[in-house]
Tab-separated table of C-alpha atoms and ligand atoms in Angstrom:
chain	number	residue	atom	x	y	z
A	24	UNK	CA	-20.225	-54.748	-11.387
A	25	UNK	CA	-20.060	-56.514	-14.781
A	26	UNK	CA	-21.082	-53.378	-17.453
A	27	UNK	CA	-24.659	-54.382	-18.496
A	28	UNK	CA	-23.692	-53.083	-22.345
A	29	UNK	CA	-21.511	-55.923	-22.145
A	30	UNK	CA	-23.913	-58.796	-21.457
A	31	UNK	CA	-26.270	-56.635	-23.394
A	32	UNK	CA	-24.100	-56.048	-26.404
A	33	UNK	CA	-22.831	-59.411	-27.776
A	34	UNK	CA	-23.788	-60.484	-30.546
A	35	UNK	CA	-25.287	-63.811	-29.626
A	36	UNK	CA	-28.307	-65.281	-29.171
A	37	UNK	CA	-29.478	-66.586	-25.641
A	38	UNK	CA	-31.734	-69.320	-25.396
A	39	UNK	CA	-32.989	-71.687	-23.505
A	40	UNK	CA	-31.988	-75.258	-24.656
A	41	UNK	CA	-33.588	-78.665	-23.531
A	42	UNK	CA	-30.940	-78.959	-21.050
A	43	UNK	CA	-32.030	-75.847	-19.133
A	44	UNK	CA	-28.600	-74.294	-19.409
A	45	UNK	CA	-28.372	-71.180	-21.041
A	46	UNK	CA	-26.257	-71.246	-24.308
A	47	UNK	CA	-25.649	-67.903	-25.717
A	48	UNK	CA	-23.722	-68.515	-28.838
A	49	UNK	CA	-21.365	-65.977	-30.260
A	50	UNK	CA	-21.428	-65.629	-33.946
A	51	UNK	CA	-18.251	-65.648	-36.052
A	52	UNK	CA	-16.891	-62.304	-36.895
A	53	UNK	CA	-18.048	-63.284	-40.381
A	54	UNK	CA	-21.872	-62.937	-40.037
A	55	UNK	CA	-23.462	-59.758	-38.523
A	56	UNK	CA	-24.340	-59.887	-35.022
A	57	UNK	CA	-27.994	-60.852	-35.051
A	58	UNK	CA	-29.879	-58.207	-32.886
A	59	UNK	CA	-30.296	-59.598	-29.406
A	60	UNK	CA	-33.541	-59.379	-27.169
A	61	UNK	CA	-32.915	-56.516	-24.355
A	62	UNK	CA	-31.537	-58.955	-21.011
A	63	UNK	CA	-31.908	-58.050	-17.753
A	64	UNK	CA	-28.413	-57.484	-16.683
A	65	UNK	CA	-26.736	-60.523	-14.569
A	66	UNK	CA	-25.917	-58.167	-11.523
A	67	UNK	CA	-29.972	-56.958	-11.625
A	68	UNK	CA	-31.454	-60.596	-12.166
A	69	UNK	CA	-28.783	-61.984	-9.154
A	70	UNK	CA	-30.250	-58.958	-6.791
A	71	UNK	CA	-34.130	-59.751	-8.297
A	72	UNK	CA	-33.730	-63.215	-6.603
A	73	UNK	CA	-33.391	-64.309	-10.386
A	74	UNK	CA	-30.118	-66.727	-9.745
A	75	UNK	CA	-31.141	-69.924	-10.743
A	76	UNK	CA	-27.640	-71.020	-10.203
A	77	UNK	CA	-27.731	-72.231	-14.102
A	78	UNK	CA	-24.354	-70.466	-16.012
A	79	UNK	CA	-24.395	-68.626	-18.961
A	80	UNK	CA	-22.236	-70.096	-21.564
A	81	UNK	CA	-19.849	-68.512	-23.812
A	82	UNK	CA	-18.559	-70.164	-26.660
A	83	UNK	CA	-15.791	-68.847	-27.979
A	84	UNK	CA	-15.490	-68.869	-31.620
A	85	UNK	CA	-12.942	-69.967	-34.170
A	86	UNK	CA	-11.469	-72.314	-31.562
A	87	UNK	CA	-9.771	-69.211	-29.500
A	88	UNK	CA	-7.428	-68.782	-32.368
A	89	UNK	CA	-6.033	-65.555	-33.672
A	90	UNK	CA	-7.266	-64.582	-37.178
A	91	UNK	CA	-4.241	-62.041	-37.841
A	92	UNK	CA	-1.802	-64.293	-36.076
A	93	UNK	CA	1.648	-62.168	-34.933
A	94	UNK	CA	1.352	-58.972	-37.360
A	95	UNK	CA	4.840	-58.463	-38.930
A	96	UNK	CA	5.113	-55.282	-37.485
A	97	UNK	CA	4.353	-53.828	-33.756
A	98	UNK	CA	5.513	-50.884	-31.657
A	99	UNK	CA	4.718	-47.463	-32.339
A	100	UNK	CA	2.483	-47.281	-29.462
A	101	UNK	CA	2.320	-44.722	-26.862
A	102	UNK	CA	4.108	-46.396	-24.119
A	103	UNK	CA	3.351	-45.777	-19.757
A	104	UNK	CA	6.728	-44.067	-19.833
A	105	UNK	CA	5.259	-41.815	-22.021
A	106	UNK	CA	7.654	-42.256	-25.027
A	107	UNK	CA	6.792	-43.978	-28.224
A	108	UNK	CA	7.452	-47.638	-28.345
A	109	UNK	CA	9.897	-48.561	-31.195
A	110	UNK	CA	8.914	-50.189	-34.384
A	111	UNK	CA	10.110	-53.813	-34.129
A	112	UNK	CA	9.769	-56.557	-37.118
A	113	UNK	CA	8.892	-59.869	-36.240
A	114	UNK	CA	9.486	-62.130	-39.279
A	115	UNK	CA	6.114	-63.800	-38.292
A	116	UNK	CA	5.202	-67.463	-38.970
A	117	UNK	CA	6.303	-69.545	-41.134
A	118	UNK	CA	9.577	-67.231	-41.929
A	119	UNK	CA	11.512	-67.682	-38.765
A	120	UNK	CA	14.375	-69.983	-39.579
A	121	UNK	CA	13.856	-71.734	-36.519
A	122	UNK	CA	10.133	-72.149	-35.286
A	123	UNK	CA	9.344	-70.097	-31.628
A	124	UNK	CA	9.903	-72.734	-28.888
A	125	UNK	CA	5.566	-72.282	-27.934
A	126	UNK	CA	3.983	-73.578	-30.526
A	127	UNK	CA	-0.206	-73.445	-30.767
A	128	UNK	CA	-1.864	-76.224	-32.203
A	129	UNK	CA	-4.384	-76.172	-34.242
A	130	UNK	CA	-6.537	-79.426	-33.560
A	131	UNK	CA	-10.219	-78.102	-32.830
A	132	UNK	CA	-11.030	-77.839	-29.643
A	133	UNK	CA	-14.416	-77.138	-28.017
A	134	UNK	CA	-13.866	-74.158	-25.919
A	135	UNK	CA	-16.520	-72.599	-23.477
A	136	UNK	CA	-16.613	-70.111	-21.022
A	137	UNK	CA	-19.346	-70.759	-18.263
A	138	UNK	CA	-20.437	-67.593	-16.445
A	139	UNK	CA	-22.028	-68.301	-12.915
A	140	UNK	CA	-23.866	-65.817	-10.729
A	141	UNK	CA	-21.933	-66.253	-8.260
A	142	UNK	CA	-18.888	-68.009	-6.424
A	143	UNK	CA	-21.264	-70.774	-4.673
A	144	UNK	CA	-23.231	-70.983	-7.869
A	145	UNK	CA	-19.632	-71.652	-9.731
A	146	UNK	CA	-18.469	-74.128	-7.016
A	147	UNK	CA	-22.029	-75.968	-7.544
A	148	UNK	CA	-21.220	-76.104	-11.244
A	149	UNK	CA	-17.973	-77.225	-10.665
A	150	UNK	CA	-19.391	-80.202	-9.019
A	151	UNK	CA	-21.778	-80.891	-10.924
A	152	UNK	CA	-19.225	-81.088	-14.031
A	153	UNK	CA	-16.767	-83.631	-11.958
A	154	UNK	CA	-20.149	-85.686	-11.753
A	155	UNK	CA	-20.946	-85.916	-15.000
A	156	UNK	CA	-17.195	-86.816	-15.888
A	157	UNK	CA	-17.225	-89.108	-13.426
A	158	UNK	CA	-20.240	-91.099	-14.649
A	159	UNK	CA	-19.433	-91.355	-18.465
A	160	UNK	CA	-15.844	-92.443	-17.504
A	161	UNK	CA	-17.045	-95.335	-15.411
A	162	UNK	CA	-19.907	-96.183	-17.731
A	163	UNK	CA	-17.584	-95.784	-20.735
A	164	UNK	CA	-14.132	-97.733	-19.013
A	165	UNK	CA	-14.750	-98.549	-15.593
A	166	UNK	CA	-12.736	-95.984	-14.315
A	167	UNK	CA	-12.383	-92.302	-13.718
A	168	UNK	CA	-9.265	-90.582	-13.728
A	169	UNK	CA	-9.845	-87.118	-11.751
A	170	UNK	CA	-6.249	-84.849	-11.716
A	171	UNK	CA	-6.665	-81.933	-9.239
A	172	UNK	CA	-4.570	-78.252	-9.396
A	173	UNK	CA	-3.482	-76.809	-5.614
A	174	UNK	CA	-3.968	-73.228	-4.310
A	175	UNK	CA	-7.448	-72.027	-4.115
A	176	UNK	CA	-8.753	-75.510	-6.277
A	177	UNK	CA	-9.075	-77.692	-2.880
A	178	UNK	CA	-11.373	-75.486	-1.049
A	179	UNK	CA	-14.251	-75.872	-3.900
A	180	UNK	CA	-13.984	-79.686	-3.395
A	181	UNK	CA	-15.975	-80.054	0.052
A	182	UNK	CA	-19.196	-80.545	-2.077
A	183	UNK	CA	-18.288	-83.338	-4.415
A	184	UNK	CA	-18.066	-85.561	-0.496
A	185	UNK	CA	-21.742	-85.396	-0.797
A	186	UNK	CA	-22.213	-85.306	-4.106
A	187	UNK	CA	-24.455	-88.413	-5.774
A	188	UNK	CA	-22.664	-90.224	-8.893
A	189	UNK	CA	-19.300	-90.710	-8.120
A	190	UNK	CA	-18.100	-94.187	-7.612
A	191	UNK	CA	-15.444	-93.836	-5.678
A	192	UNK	CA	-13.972	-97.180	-5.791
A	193	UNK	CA	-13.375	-96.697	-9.527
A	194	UNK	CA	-11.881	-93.231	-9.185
A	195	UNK	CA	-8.447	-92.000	-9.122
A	196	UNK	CA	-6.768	-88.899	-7.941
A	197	UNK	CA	-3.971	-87.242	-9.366
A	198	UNK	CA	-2.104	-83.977	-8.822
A	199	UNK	CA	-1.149	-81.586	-11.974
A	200	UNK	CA	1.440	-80.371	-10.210
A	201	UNK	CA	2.361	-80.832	-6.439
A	202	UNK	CA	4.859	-78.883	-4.045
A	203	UNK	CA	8.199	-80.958	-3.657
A	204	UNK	CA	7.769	-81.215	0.356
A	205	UNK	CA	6.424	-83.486	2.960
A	206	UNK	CA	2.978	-84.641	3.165
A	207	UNK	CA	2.443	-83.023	6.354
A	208	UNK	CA	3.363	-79.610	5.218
A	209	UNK	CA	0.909	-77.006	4.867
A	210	UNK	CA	2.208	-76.262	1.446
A	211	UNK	CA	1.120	-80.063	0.387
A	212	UNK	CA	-1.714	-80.001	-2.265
A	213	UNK	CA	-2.151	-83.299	-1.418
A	214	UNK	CA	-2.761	-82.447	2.423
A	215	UNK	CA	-5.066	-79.663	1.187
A	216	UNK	CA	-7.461	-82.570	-1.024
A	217	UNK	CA	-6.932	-84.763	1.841
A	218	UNK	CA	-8.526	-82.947	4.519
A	219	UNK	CA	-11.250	-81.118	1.995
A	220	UNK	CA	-12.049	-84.378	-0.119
A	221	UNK	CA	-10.184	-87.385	0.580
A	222	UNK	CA	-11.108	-88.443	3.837
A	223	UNK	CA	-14.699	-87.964	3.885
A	224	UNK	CA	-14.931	-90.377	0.445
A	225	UNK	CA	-14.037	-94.071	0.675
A	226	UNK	CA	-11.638	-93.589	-2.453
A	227	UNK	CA	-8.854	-96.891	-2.025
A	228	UNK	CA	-5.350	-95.669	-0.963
A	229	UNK	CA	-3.822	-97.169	-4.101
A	230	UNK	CA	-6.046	-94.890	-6.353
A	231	UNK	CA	-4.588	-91.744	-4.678
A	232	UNK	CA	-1.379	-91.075	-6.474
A	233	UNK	CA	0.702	-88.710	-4.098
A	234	UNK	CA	4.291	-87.515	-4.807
A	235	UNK	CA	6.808	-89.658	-3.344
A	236	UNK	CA	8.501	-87.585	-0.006
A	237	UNK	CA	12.060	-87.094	0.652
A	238	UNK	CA	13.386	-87.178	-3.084
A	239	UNK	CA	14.782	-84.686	-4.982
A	240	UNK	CA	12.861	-82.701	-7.114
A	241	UNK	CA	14.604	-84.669	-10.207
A	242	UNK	CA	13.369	-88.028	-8.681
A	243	UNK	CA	10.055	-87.198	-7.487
A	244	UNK	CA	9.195	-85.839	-11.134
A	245	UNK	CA	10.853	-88.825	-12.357
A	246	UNK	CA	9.202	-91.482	-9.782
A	247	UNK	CA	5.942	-90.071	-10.413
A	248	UNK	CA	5.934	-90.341	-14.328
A	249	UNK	CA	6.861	-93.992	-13.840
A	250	UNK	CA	3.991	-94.398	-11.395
A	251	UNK	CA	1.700	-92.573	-14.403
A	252	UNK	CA	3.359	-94.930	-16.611
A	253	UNK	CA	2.502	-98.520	-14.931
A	254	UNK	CA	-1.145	-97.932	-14.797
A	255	UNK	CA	-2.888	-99.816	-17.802
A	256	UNK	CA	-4.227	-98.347	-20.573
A	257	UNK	CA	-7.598	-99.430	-19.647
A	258	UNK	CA	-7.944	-97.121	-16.687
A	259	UNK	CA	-5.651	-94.637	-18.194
A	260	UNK	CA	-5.397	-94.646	-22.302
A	261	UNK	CA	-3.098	-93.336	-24.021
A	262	UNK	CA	-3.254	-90.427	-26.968
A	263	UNK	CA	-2.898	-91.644	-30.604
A	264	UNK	CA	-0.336	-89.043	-31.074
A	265	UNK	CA	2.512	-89.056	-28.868
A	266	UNK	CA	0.889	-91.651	-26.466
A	267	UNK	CA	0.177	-89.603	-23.499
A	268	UNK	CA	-1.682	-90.194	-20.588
A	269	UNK	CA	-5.673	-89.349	-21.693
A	270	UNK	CA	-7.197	-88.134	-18.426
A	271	UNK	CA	-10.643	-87.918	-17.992
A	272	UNK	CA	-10.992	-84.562	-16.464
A	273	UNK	CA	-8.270	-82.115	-15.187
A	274	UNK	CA	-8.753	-79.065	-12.629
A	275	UNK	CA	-6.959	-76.537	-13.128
A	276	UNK	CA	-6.472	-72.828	-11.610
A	277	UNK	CA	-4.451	-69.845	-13.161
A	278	UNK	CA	-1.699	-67.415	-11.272
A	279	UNK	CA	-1.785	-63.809	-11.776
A	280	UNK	CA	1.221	-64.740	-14.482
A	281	UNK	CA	-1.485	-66.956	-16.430
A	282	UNK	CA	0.433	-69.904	-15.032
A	283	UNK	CA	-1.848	-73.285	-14.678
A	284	UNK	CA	-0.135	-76.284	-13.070
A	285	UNK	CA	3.551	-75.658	-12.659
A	286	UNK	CA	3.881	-74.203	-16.102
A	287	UNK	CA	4.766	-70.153	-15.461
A	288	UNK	CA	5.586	-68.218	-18.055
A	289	UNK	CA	8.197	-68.462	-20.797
A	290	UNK	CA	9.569	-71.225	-18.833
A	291	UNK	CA	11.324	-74.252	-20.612
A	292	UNK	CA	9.290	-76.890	-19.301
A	293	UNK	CA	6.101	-74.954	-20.002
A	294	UNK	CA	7.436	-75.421	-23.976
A	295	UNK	CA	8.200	-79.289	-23.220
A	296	UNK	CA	7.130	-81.290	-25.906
A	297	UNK	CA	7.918	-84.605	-24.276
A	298	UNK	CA	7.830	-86.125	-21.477
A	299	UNK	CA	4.447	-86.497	-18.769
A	300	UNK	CA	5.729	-85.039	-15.118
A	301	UNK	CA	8.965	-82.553	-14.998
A	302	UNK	CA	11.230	-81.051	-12.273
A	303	UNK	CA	10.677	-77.183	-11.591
A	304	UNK	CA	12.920	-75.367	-9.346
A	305	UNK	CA	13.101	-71.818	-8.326
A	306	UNK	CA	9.241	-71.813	-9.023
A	307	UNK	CA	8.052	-68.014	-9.073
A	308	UNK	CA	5.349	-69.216	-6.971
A	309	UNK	CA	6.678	-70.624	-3.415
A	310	UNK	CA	7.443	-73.313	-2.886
A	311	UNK	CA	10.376	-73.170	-5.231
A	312	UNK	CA	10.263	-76.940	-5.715
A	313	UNK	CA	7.816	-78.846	-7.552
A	314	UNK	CA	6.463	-81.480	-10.069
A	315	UNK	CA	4.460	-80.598	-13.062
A	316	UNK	CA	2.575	-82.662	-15.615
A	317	UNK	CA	3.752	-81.257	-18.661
A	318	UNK	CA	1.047	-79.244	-21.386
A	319	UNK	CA	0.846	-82.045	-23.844
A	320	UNK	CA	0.050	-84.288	-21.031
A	321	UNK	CA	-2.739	-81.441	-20.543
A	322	UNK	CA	-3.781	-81.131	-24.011
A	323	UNK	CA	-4.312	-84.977	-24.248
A	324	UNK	CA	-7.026	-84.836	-21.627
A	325	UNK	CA	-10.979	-85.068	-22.532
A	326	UNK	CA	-11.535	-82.322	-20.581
A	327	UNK	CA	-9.652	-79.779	-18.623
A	328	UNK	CA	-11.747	-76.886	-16.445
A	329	UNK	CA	-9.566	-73.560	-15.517
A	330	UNK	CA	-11.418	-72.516	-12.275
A	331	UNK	CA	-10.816	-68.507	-11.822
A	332	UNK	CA	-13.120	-67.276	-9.126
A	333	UNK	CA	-13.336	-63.653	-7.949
A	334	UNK	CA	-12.297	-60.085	-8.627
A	335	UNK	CA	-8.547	-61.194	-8.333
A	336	UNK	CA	-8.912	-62.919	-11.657
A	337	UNK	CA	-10.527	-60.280	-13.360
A	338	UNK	CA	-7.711	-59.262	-14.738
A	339	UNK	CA	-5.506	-62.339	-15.939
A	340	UNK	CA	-9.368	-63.722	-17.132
A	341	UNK	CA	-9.712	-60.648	-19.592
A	342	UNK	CA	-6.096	-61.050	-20.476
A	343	UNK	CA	-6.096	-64.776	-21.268
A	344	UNK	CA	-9.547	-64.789	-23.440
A	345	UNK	CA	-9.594	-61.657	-24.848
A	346	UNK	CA	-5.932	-60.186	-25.755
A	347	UNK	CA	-3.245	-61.877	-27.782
A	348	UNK	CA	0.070	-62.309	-26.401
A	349	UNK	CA	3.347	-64.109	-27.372
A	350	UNK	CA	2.891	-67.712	-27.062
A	351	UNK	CA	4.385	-68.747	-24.140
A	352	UNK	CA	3.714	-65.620	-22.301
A	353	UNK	CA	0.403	-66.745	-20.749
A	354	UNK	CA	0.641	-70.636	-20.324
A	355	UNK	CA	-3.345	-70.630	-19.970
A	356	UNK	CA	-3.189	-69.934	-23.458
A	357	UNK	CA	-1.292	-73.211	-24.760
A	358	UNK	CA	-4.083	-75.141	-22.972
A	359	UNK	CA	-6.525	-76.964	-25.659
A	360	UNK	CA	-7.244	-80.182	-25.238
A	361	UNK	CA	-6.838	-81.657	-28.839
A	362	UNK	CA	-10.401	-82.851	-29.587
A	363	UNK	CA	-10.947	-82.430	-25.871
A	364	UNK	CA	-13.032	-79.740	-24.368
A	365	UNK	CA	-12.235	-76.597	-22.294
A	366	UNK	CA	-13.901	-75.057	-20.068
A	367	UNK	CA	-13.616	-72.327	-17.927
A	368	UNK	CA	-15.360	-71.638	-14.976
A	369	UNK	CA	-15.969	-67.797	-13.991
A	370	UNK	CA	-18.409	-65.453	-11.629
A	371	UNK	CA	-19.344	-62.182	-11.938
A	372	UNK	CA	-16.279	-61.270	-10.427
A	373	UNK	CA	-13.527	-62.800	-12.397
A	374	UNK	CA	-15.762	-61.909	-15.362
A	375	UNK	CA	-15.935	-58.561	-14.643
A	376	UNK	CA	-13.560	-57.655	-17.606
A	377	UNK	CA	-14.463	-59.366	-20.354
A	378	UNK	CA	-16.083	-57.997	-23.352
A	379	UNK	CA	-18.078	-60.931	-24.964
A	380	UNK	CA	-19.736	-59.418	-27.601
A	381	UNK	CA	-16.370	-58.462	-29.044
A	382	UNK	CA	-15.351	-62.247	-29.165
A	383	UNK	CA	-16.255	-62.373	-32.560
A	384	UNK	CA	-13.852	-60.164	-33.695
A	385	UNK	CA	-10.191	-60.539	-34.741
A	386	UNK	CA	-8.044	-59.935	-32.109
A	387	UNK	CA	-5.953	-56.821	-32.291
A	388	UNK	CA	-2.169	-57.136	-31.409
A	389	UNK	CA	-2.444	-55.190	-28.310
A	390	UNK	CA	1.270	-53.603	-28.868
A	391	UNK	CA	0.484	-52.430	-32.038
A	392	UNK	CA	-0.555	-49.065	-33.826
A	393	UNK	CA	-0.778	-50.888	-37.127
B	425	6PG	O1	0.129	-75.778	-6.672
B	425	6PG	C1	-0.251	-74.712	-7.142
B	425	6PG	O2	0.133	-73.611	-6.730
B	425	6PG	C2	-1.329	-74.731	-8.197
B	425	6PG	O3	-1.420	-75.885	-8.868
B	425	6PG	C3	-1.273	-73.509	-9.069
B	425	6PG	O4	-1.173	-73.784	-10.439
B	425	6PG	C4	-2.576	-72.782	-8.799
B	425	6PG	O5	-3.653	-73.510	-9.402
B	425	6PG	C5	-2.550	-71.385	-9.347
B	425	6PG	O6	-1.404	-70.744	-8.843
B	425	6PG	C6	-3.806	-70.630	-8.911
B	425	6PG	O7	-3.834	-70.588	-7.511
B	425	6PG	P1	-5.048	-69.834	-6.767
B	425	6PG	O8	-6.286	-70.511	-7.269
B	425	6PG	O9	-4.814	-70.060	-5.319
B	425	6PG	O10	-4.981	-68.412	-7.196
């Protein structure tokens, strides 16, 4: 059950704007929290019949970003094993001779966190965001460029068959990442959209961009980034800065690890700098093989959604938004769509950790006893 105090506690105001969405906005750690009006607690308006589905949305300040950054000295911490964690020095940034190979950006971007009832209520929202994507990319270009995440990502799709808005014959469907094995195989992303999505909407063929079978890992990566490559700029711009693909939307989940895509942690291609769609082998997640879009290729898009549903996520969620680690170390970090939004779509569940009303706060080095 989320904690009431939580809810209760942060420092934000909730109101009621025009659009009937509820936007409680946290206050930098600068200002005082303003005193907020006593809430019914979610868990107490859900069982009250209150649900109206609508999500409760987060914002989190300061663009996510650390105010303390790395402090230059951690350890000293009681440690599980009981002993005392040594003192270690980190030379923090801007010293370090060479810079860390995870680097954060620091091009604003507009970073919510939309809290839904429930997991139907969140799968409702999810449509109705790949809706209203849909529509301003078609009015704005003529085309909407829709790039979808496996695992549990496919099964919230059914909804979007029926779904009013989309025009199908201008949209295109691409995978973040895909398993390097035959279509048929139960492992295939692209099965998974296929059966939940795909074949109940008259999308064309040619708009469905699946990995190429029977290659190597090295040549589907490669064979797919040249496919990415040969569609115009005016169904798929390009970034200003180093000319990437600019989806319109991109679905994303998160592992246990904080992985999203095919980036797991501390890996080198999760660093990559360059480059749209790499190779990964020995993937911590089966199957070993796979393709990835790489995190600038992320980053470039208008707007990604992370999708964490359920008490599984609770604790990666809290993790990810709420503790600092070393970059790298949770990939879901690195994603911030320069100029782009982010959202992230959470239930009860999955929010069960979180502590909003301390979002306004620096972040303390979790390691540290400084
Ligand atoms: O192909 C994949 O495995 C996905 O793209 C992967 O990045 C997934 O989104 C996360 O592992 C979360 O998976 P769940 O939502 O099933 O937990």
């Amino acid at each position: 059950m989320l904690k009431t105090t939580r809810l209760g506690q942060q420092p934000c105001l909730s109101t009621l704007s025009n659009t009937a969405v509820r936007v409680i906005r946290c206050q930098a750690a600068s200002s005082p929290p303003t005193p907020v009006p006593e809430k019914a607690p979610l868990v107490q308006r859900q069982q009250e019949g209150a649900d109206d589905g609508k999500p409760f949305v987060n914002l989190i300040p300061n663009n996510g970003r650390w105010d303390i950054g790395i402090p230059p000295v951690m350890g000293a911490h009681l440690m599980a094993s009981g002993t005392i964690a040594p003192i270690s020095v980190s030379k923090g940034a801007g010293v370090d001779l060479t810079p860390h190979q995870f680097q954060y950006h620091t091009t604003e971007t507009d970073t919510s966190v939309l809290l839904y009832v429930s997991p139907e209520k969140a799968q409702a929202g999810l449509t109705k965001l790949v809706v209203e994507a849909a529509e301003a990319a078609v009015k704005a270009k003529g085309a909407f460029t829709l790039v979808l995440s496996g695992g549990s990502l496919p099964g919230l799709l059914g909804p979007l068959a029926s779904a009013k808005g989309i025009d199908w014959s201008k949209t295109h469907i691409f995978f973040v990442d895909e398993r390097n094995v035959p279509h048929s195989s139960l492992d295939s992303t692209y099965k998974a959209v296929q059966e939940a999505l795909l074949s109940k909407v008259p999308v064309p063929a040619a708009q469905v961009y699946a990995i190429a079978e029977g290659l190597t890992v090295q040549h589907a990566a490669t064979q797919y980034e040249g496919r990415l490559i040969s569609i115009p700029a005016s169904a798929l711009p390009r970034s200003t800065e180093g000319d990437f693909p600019v989806f319109d939307l991109i679905l994303l989940g998160v592992g246990p690890d904080g992985h999203v895509a095919s980036l797991f942690p501390n890996r080198p291609e999760t660093a990559a700098t360059k480059g749209w769609v790499l190779p990964v082998m020995n993937s911590p997640k089966p199957p070993p093989e796979r393709i990835t879009m790489t995190m600038p290729v992320i980053n470039a898009a208008k707007e990604v959604a992370i999708v964490a549903l359920g008490e599984g996520k609770r604790e990666i969620v809290q993790r990810i938004l709420e503790t600092q680690a070393l970059p790298g170390a949770l990939p879901a970090q690195l994603v911030r769509p320069k100029g782009g939004k982010l959202k992230w779509l959470l239930d009860v569940a999955s929010a069960e950790l979180l502590d909003i009303a301390s979002w306004g706060e620096a972040k303390p080095f979790p390691r540290s006893a400084f």
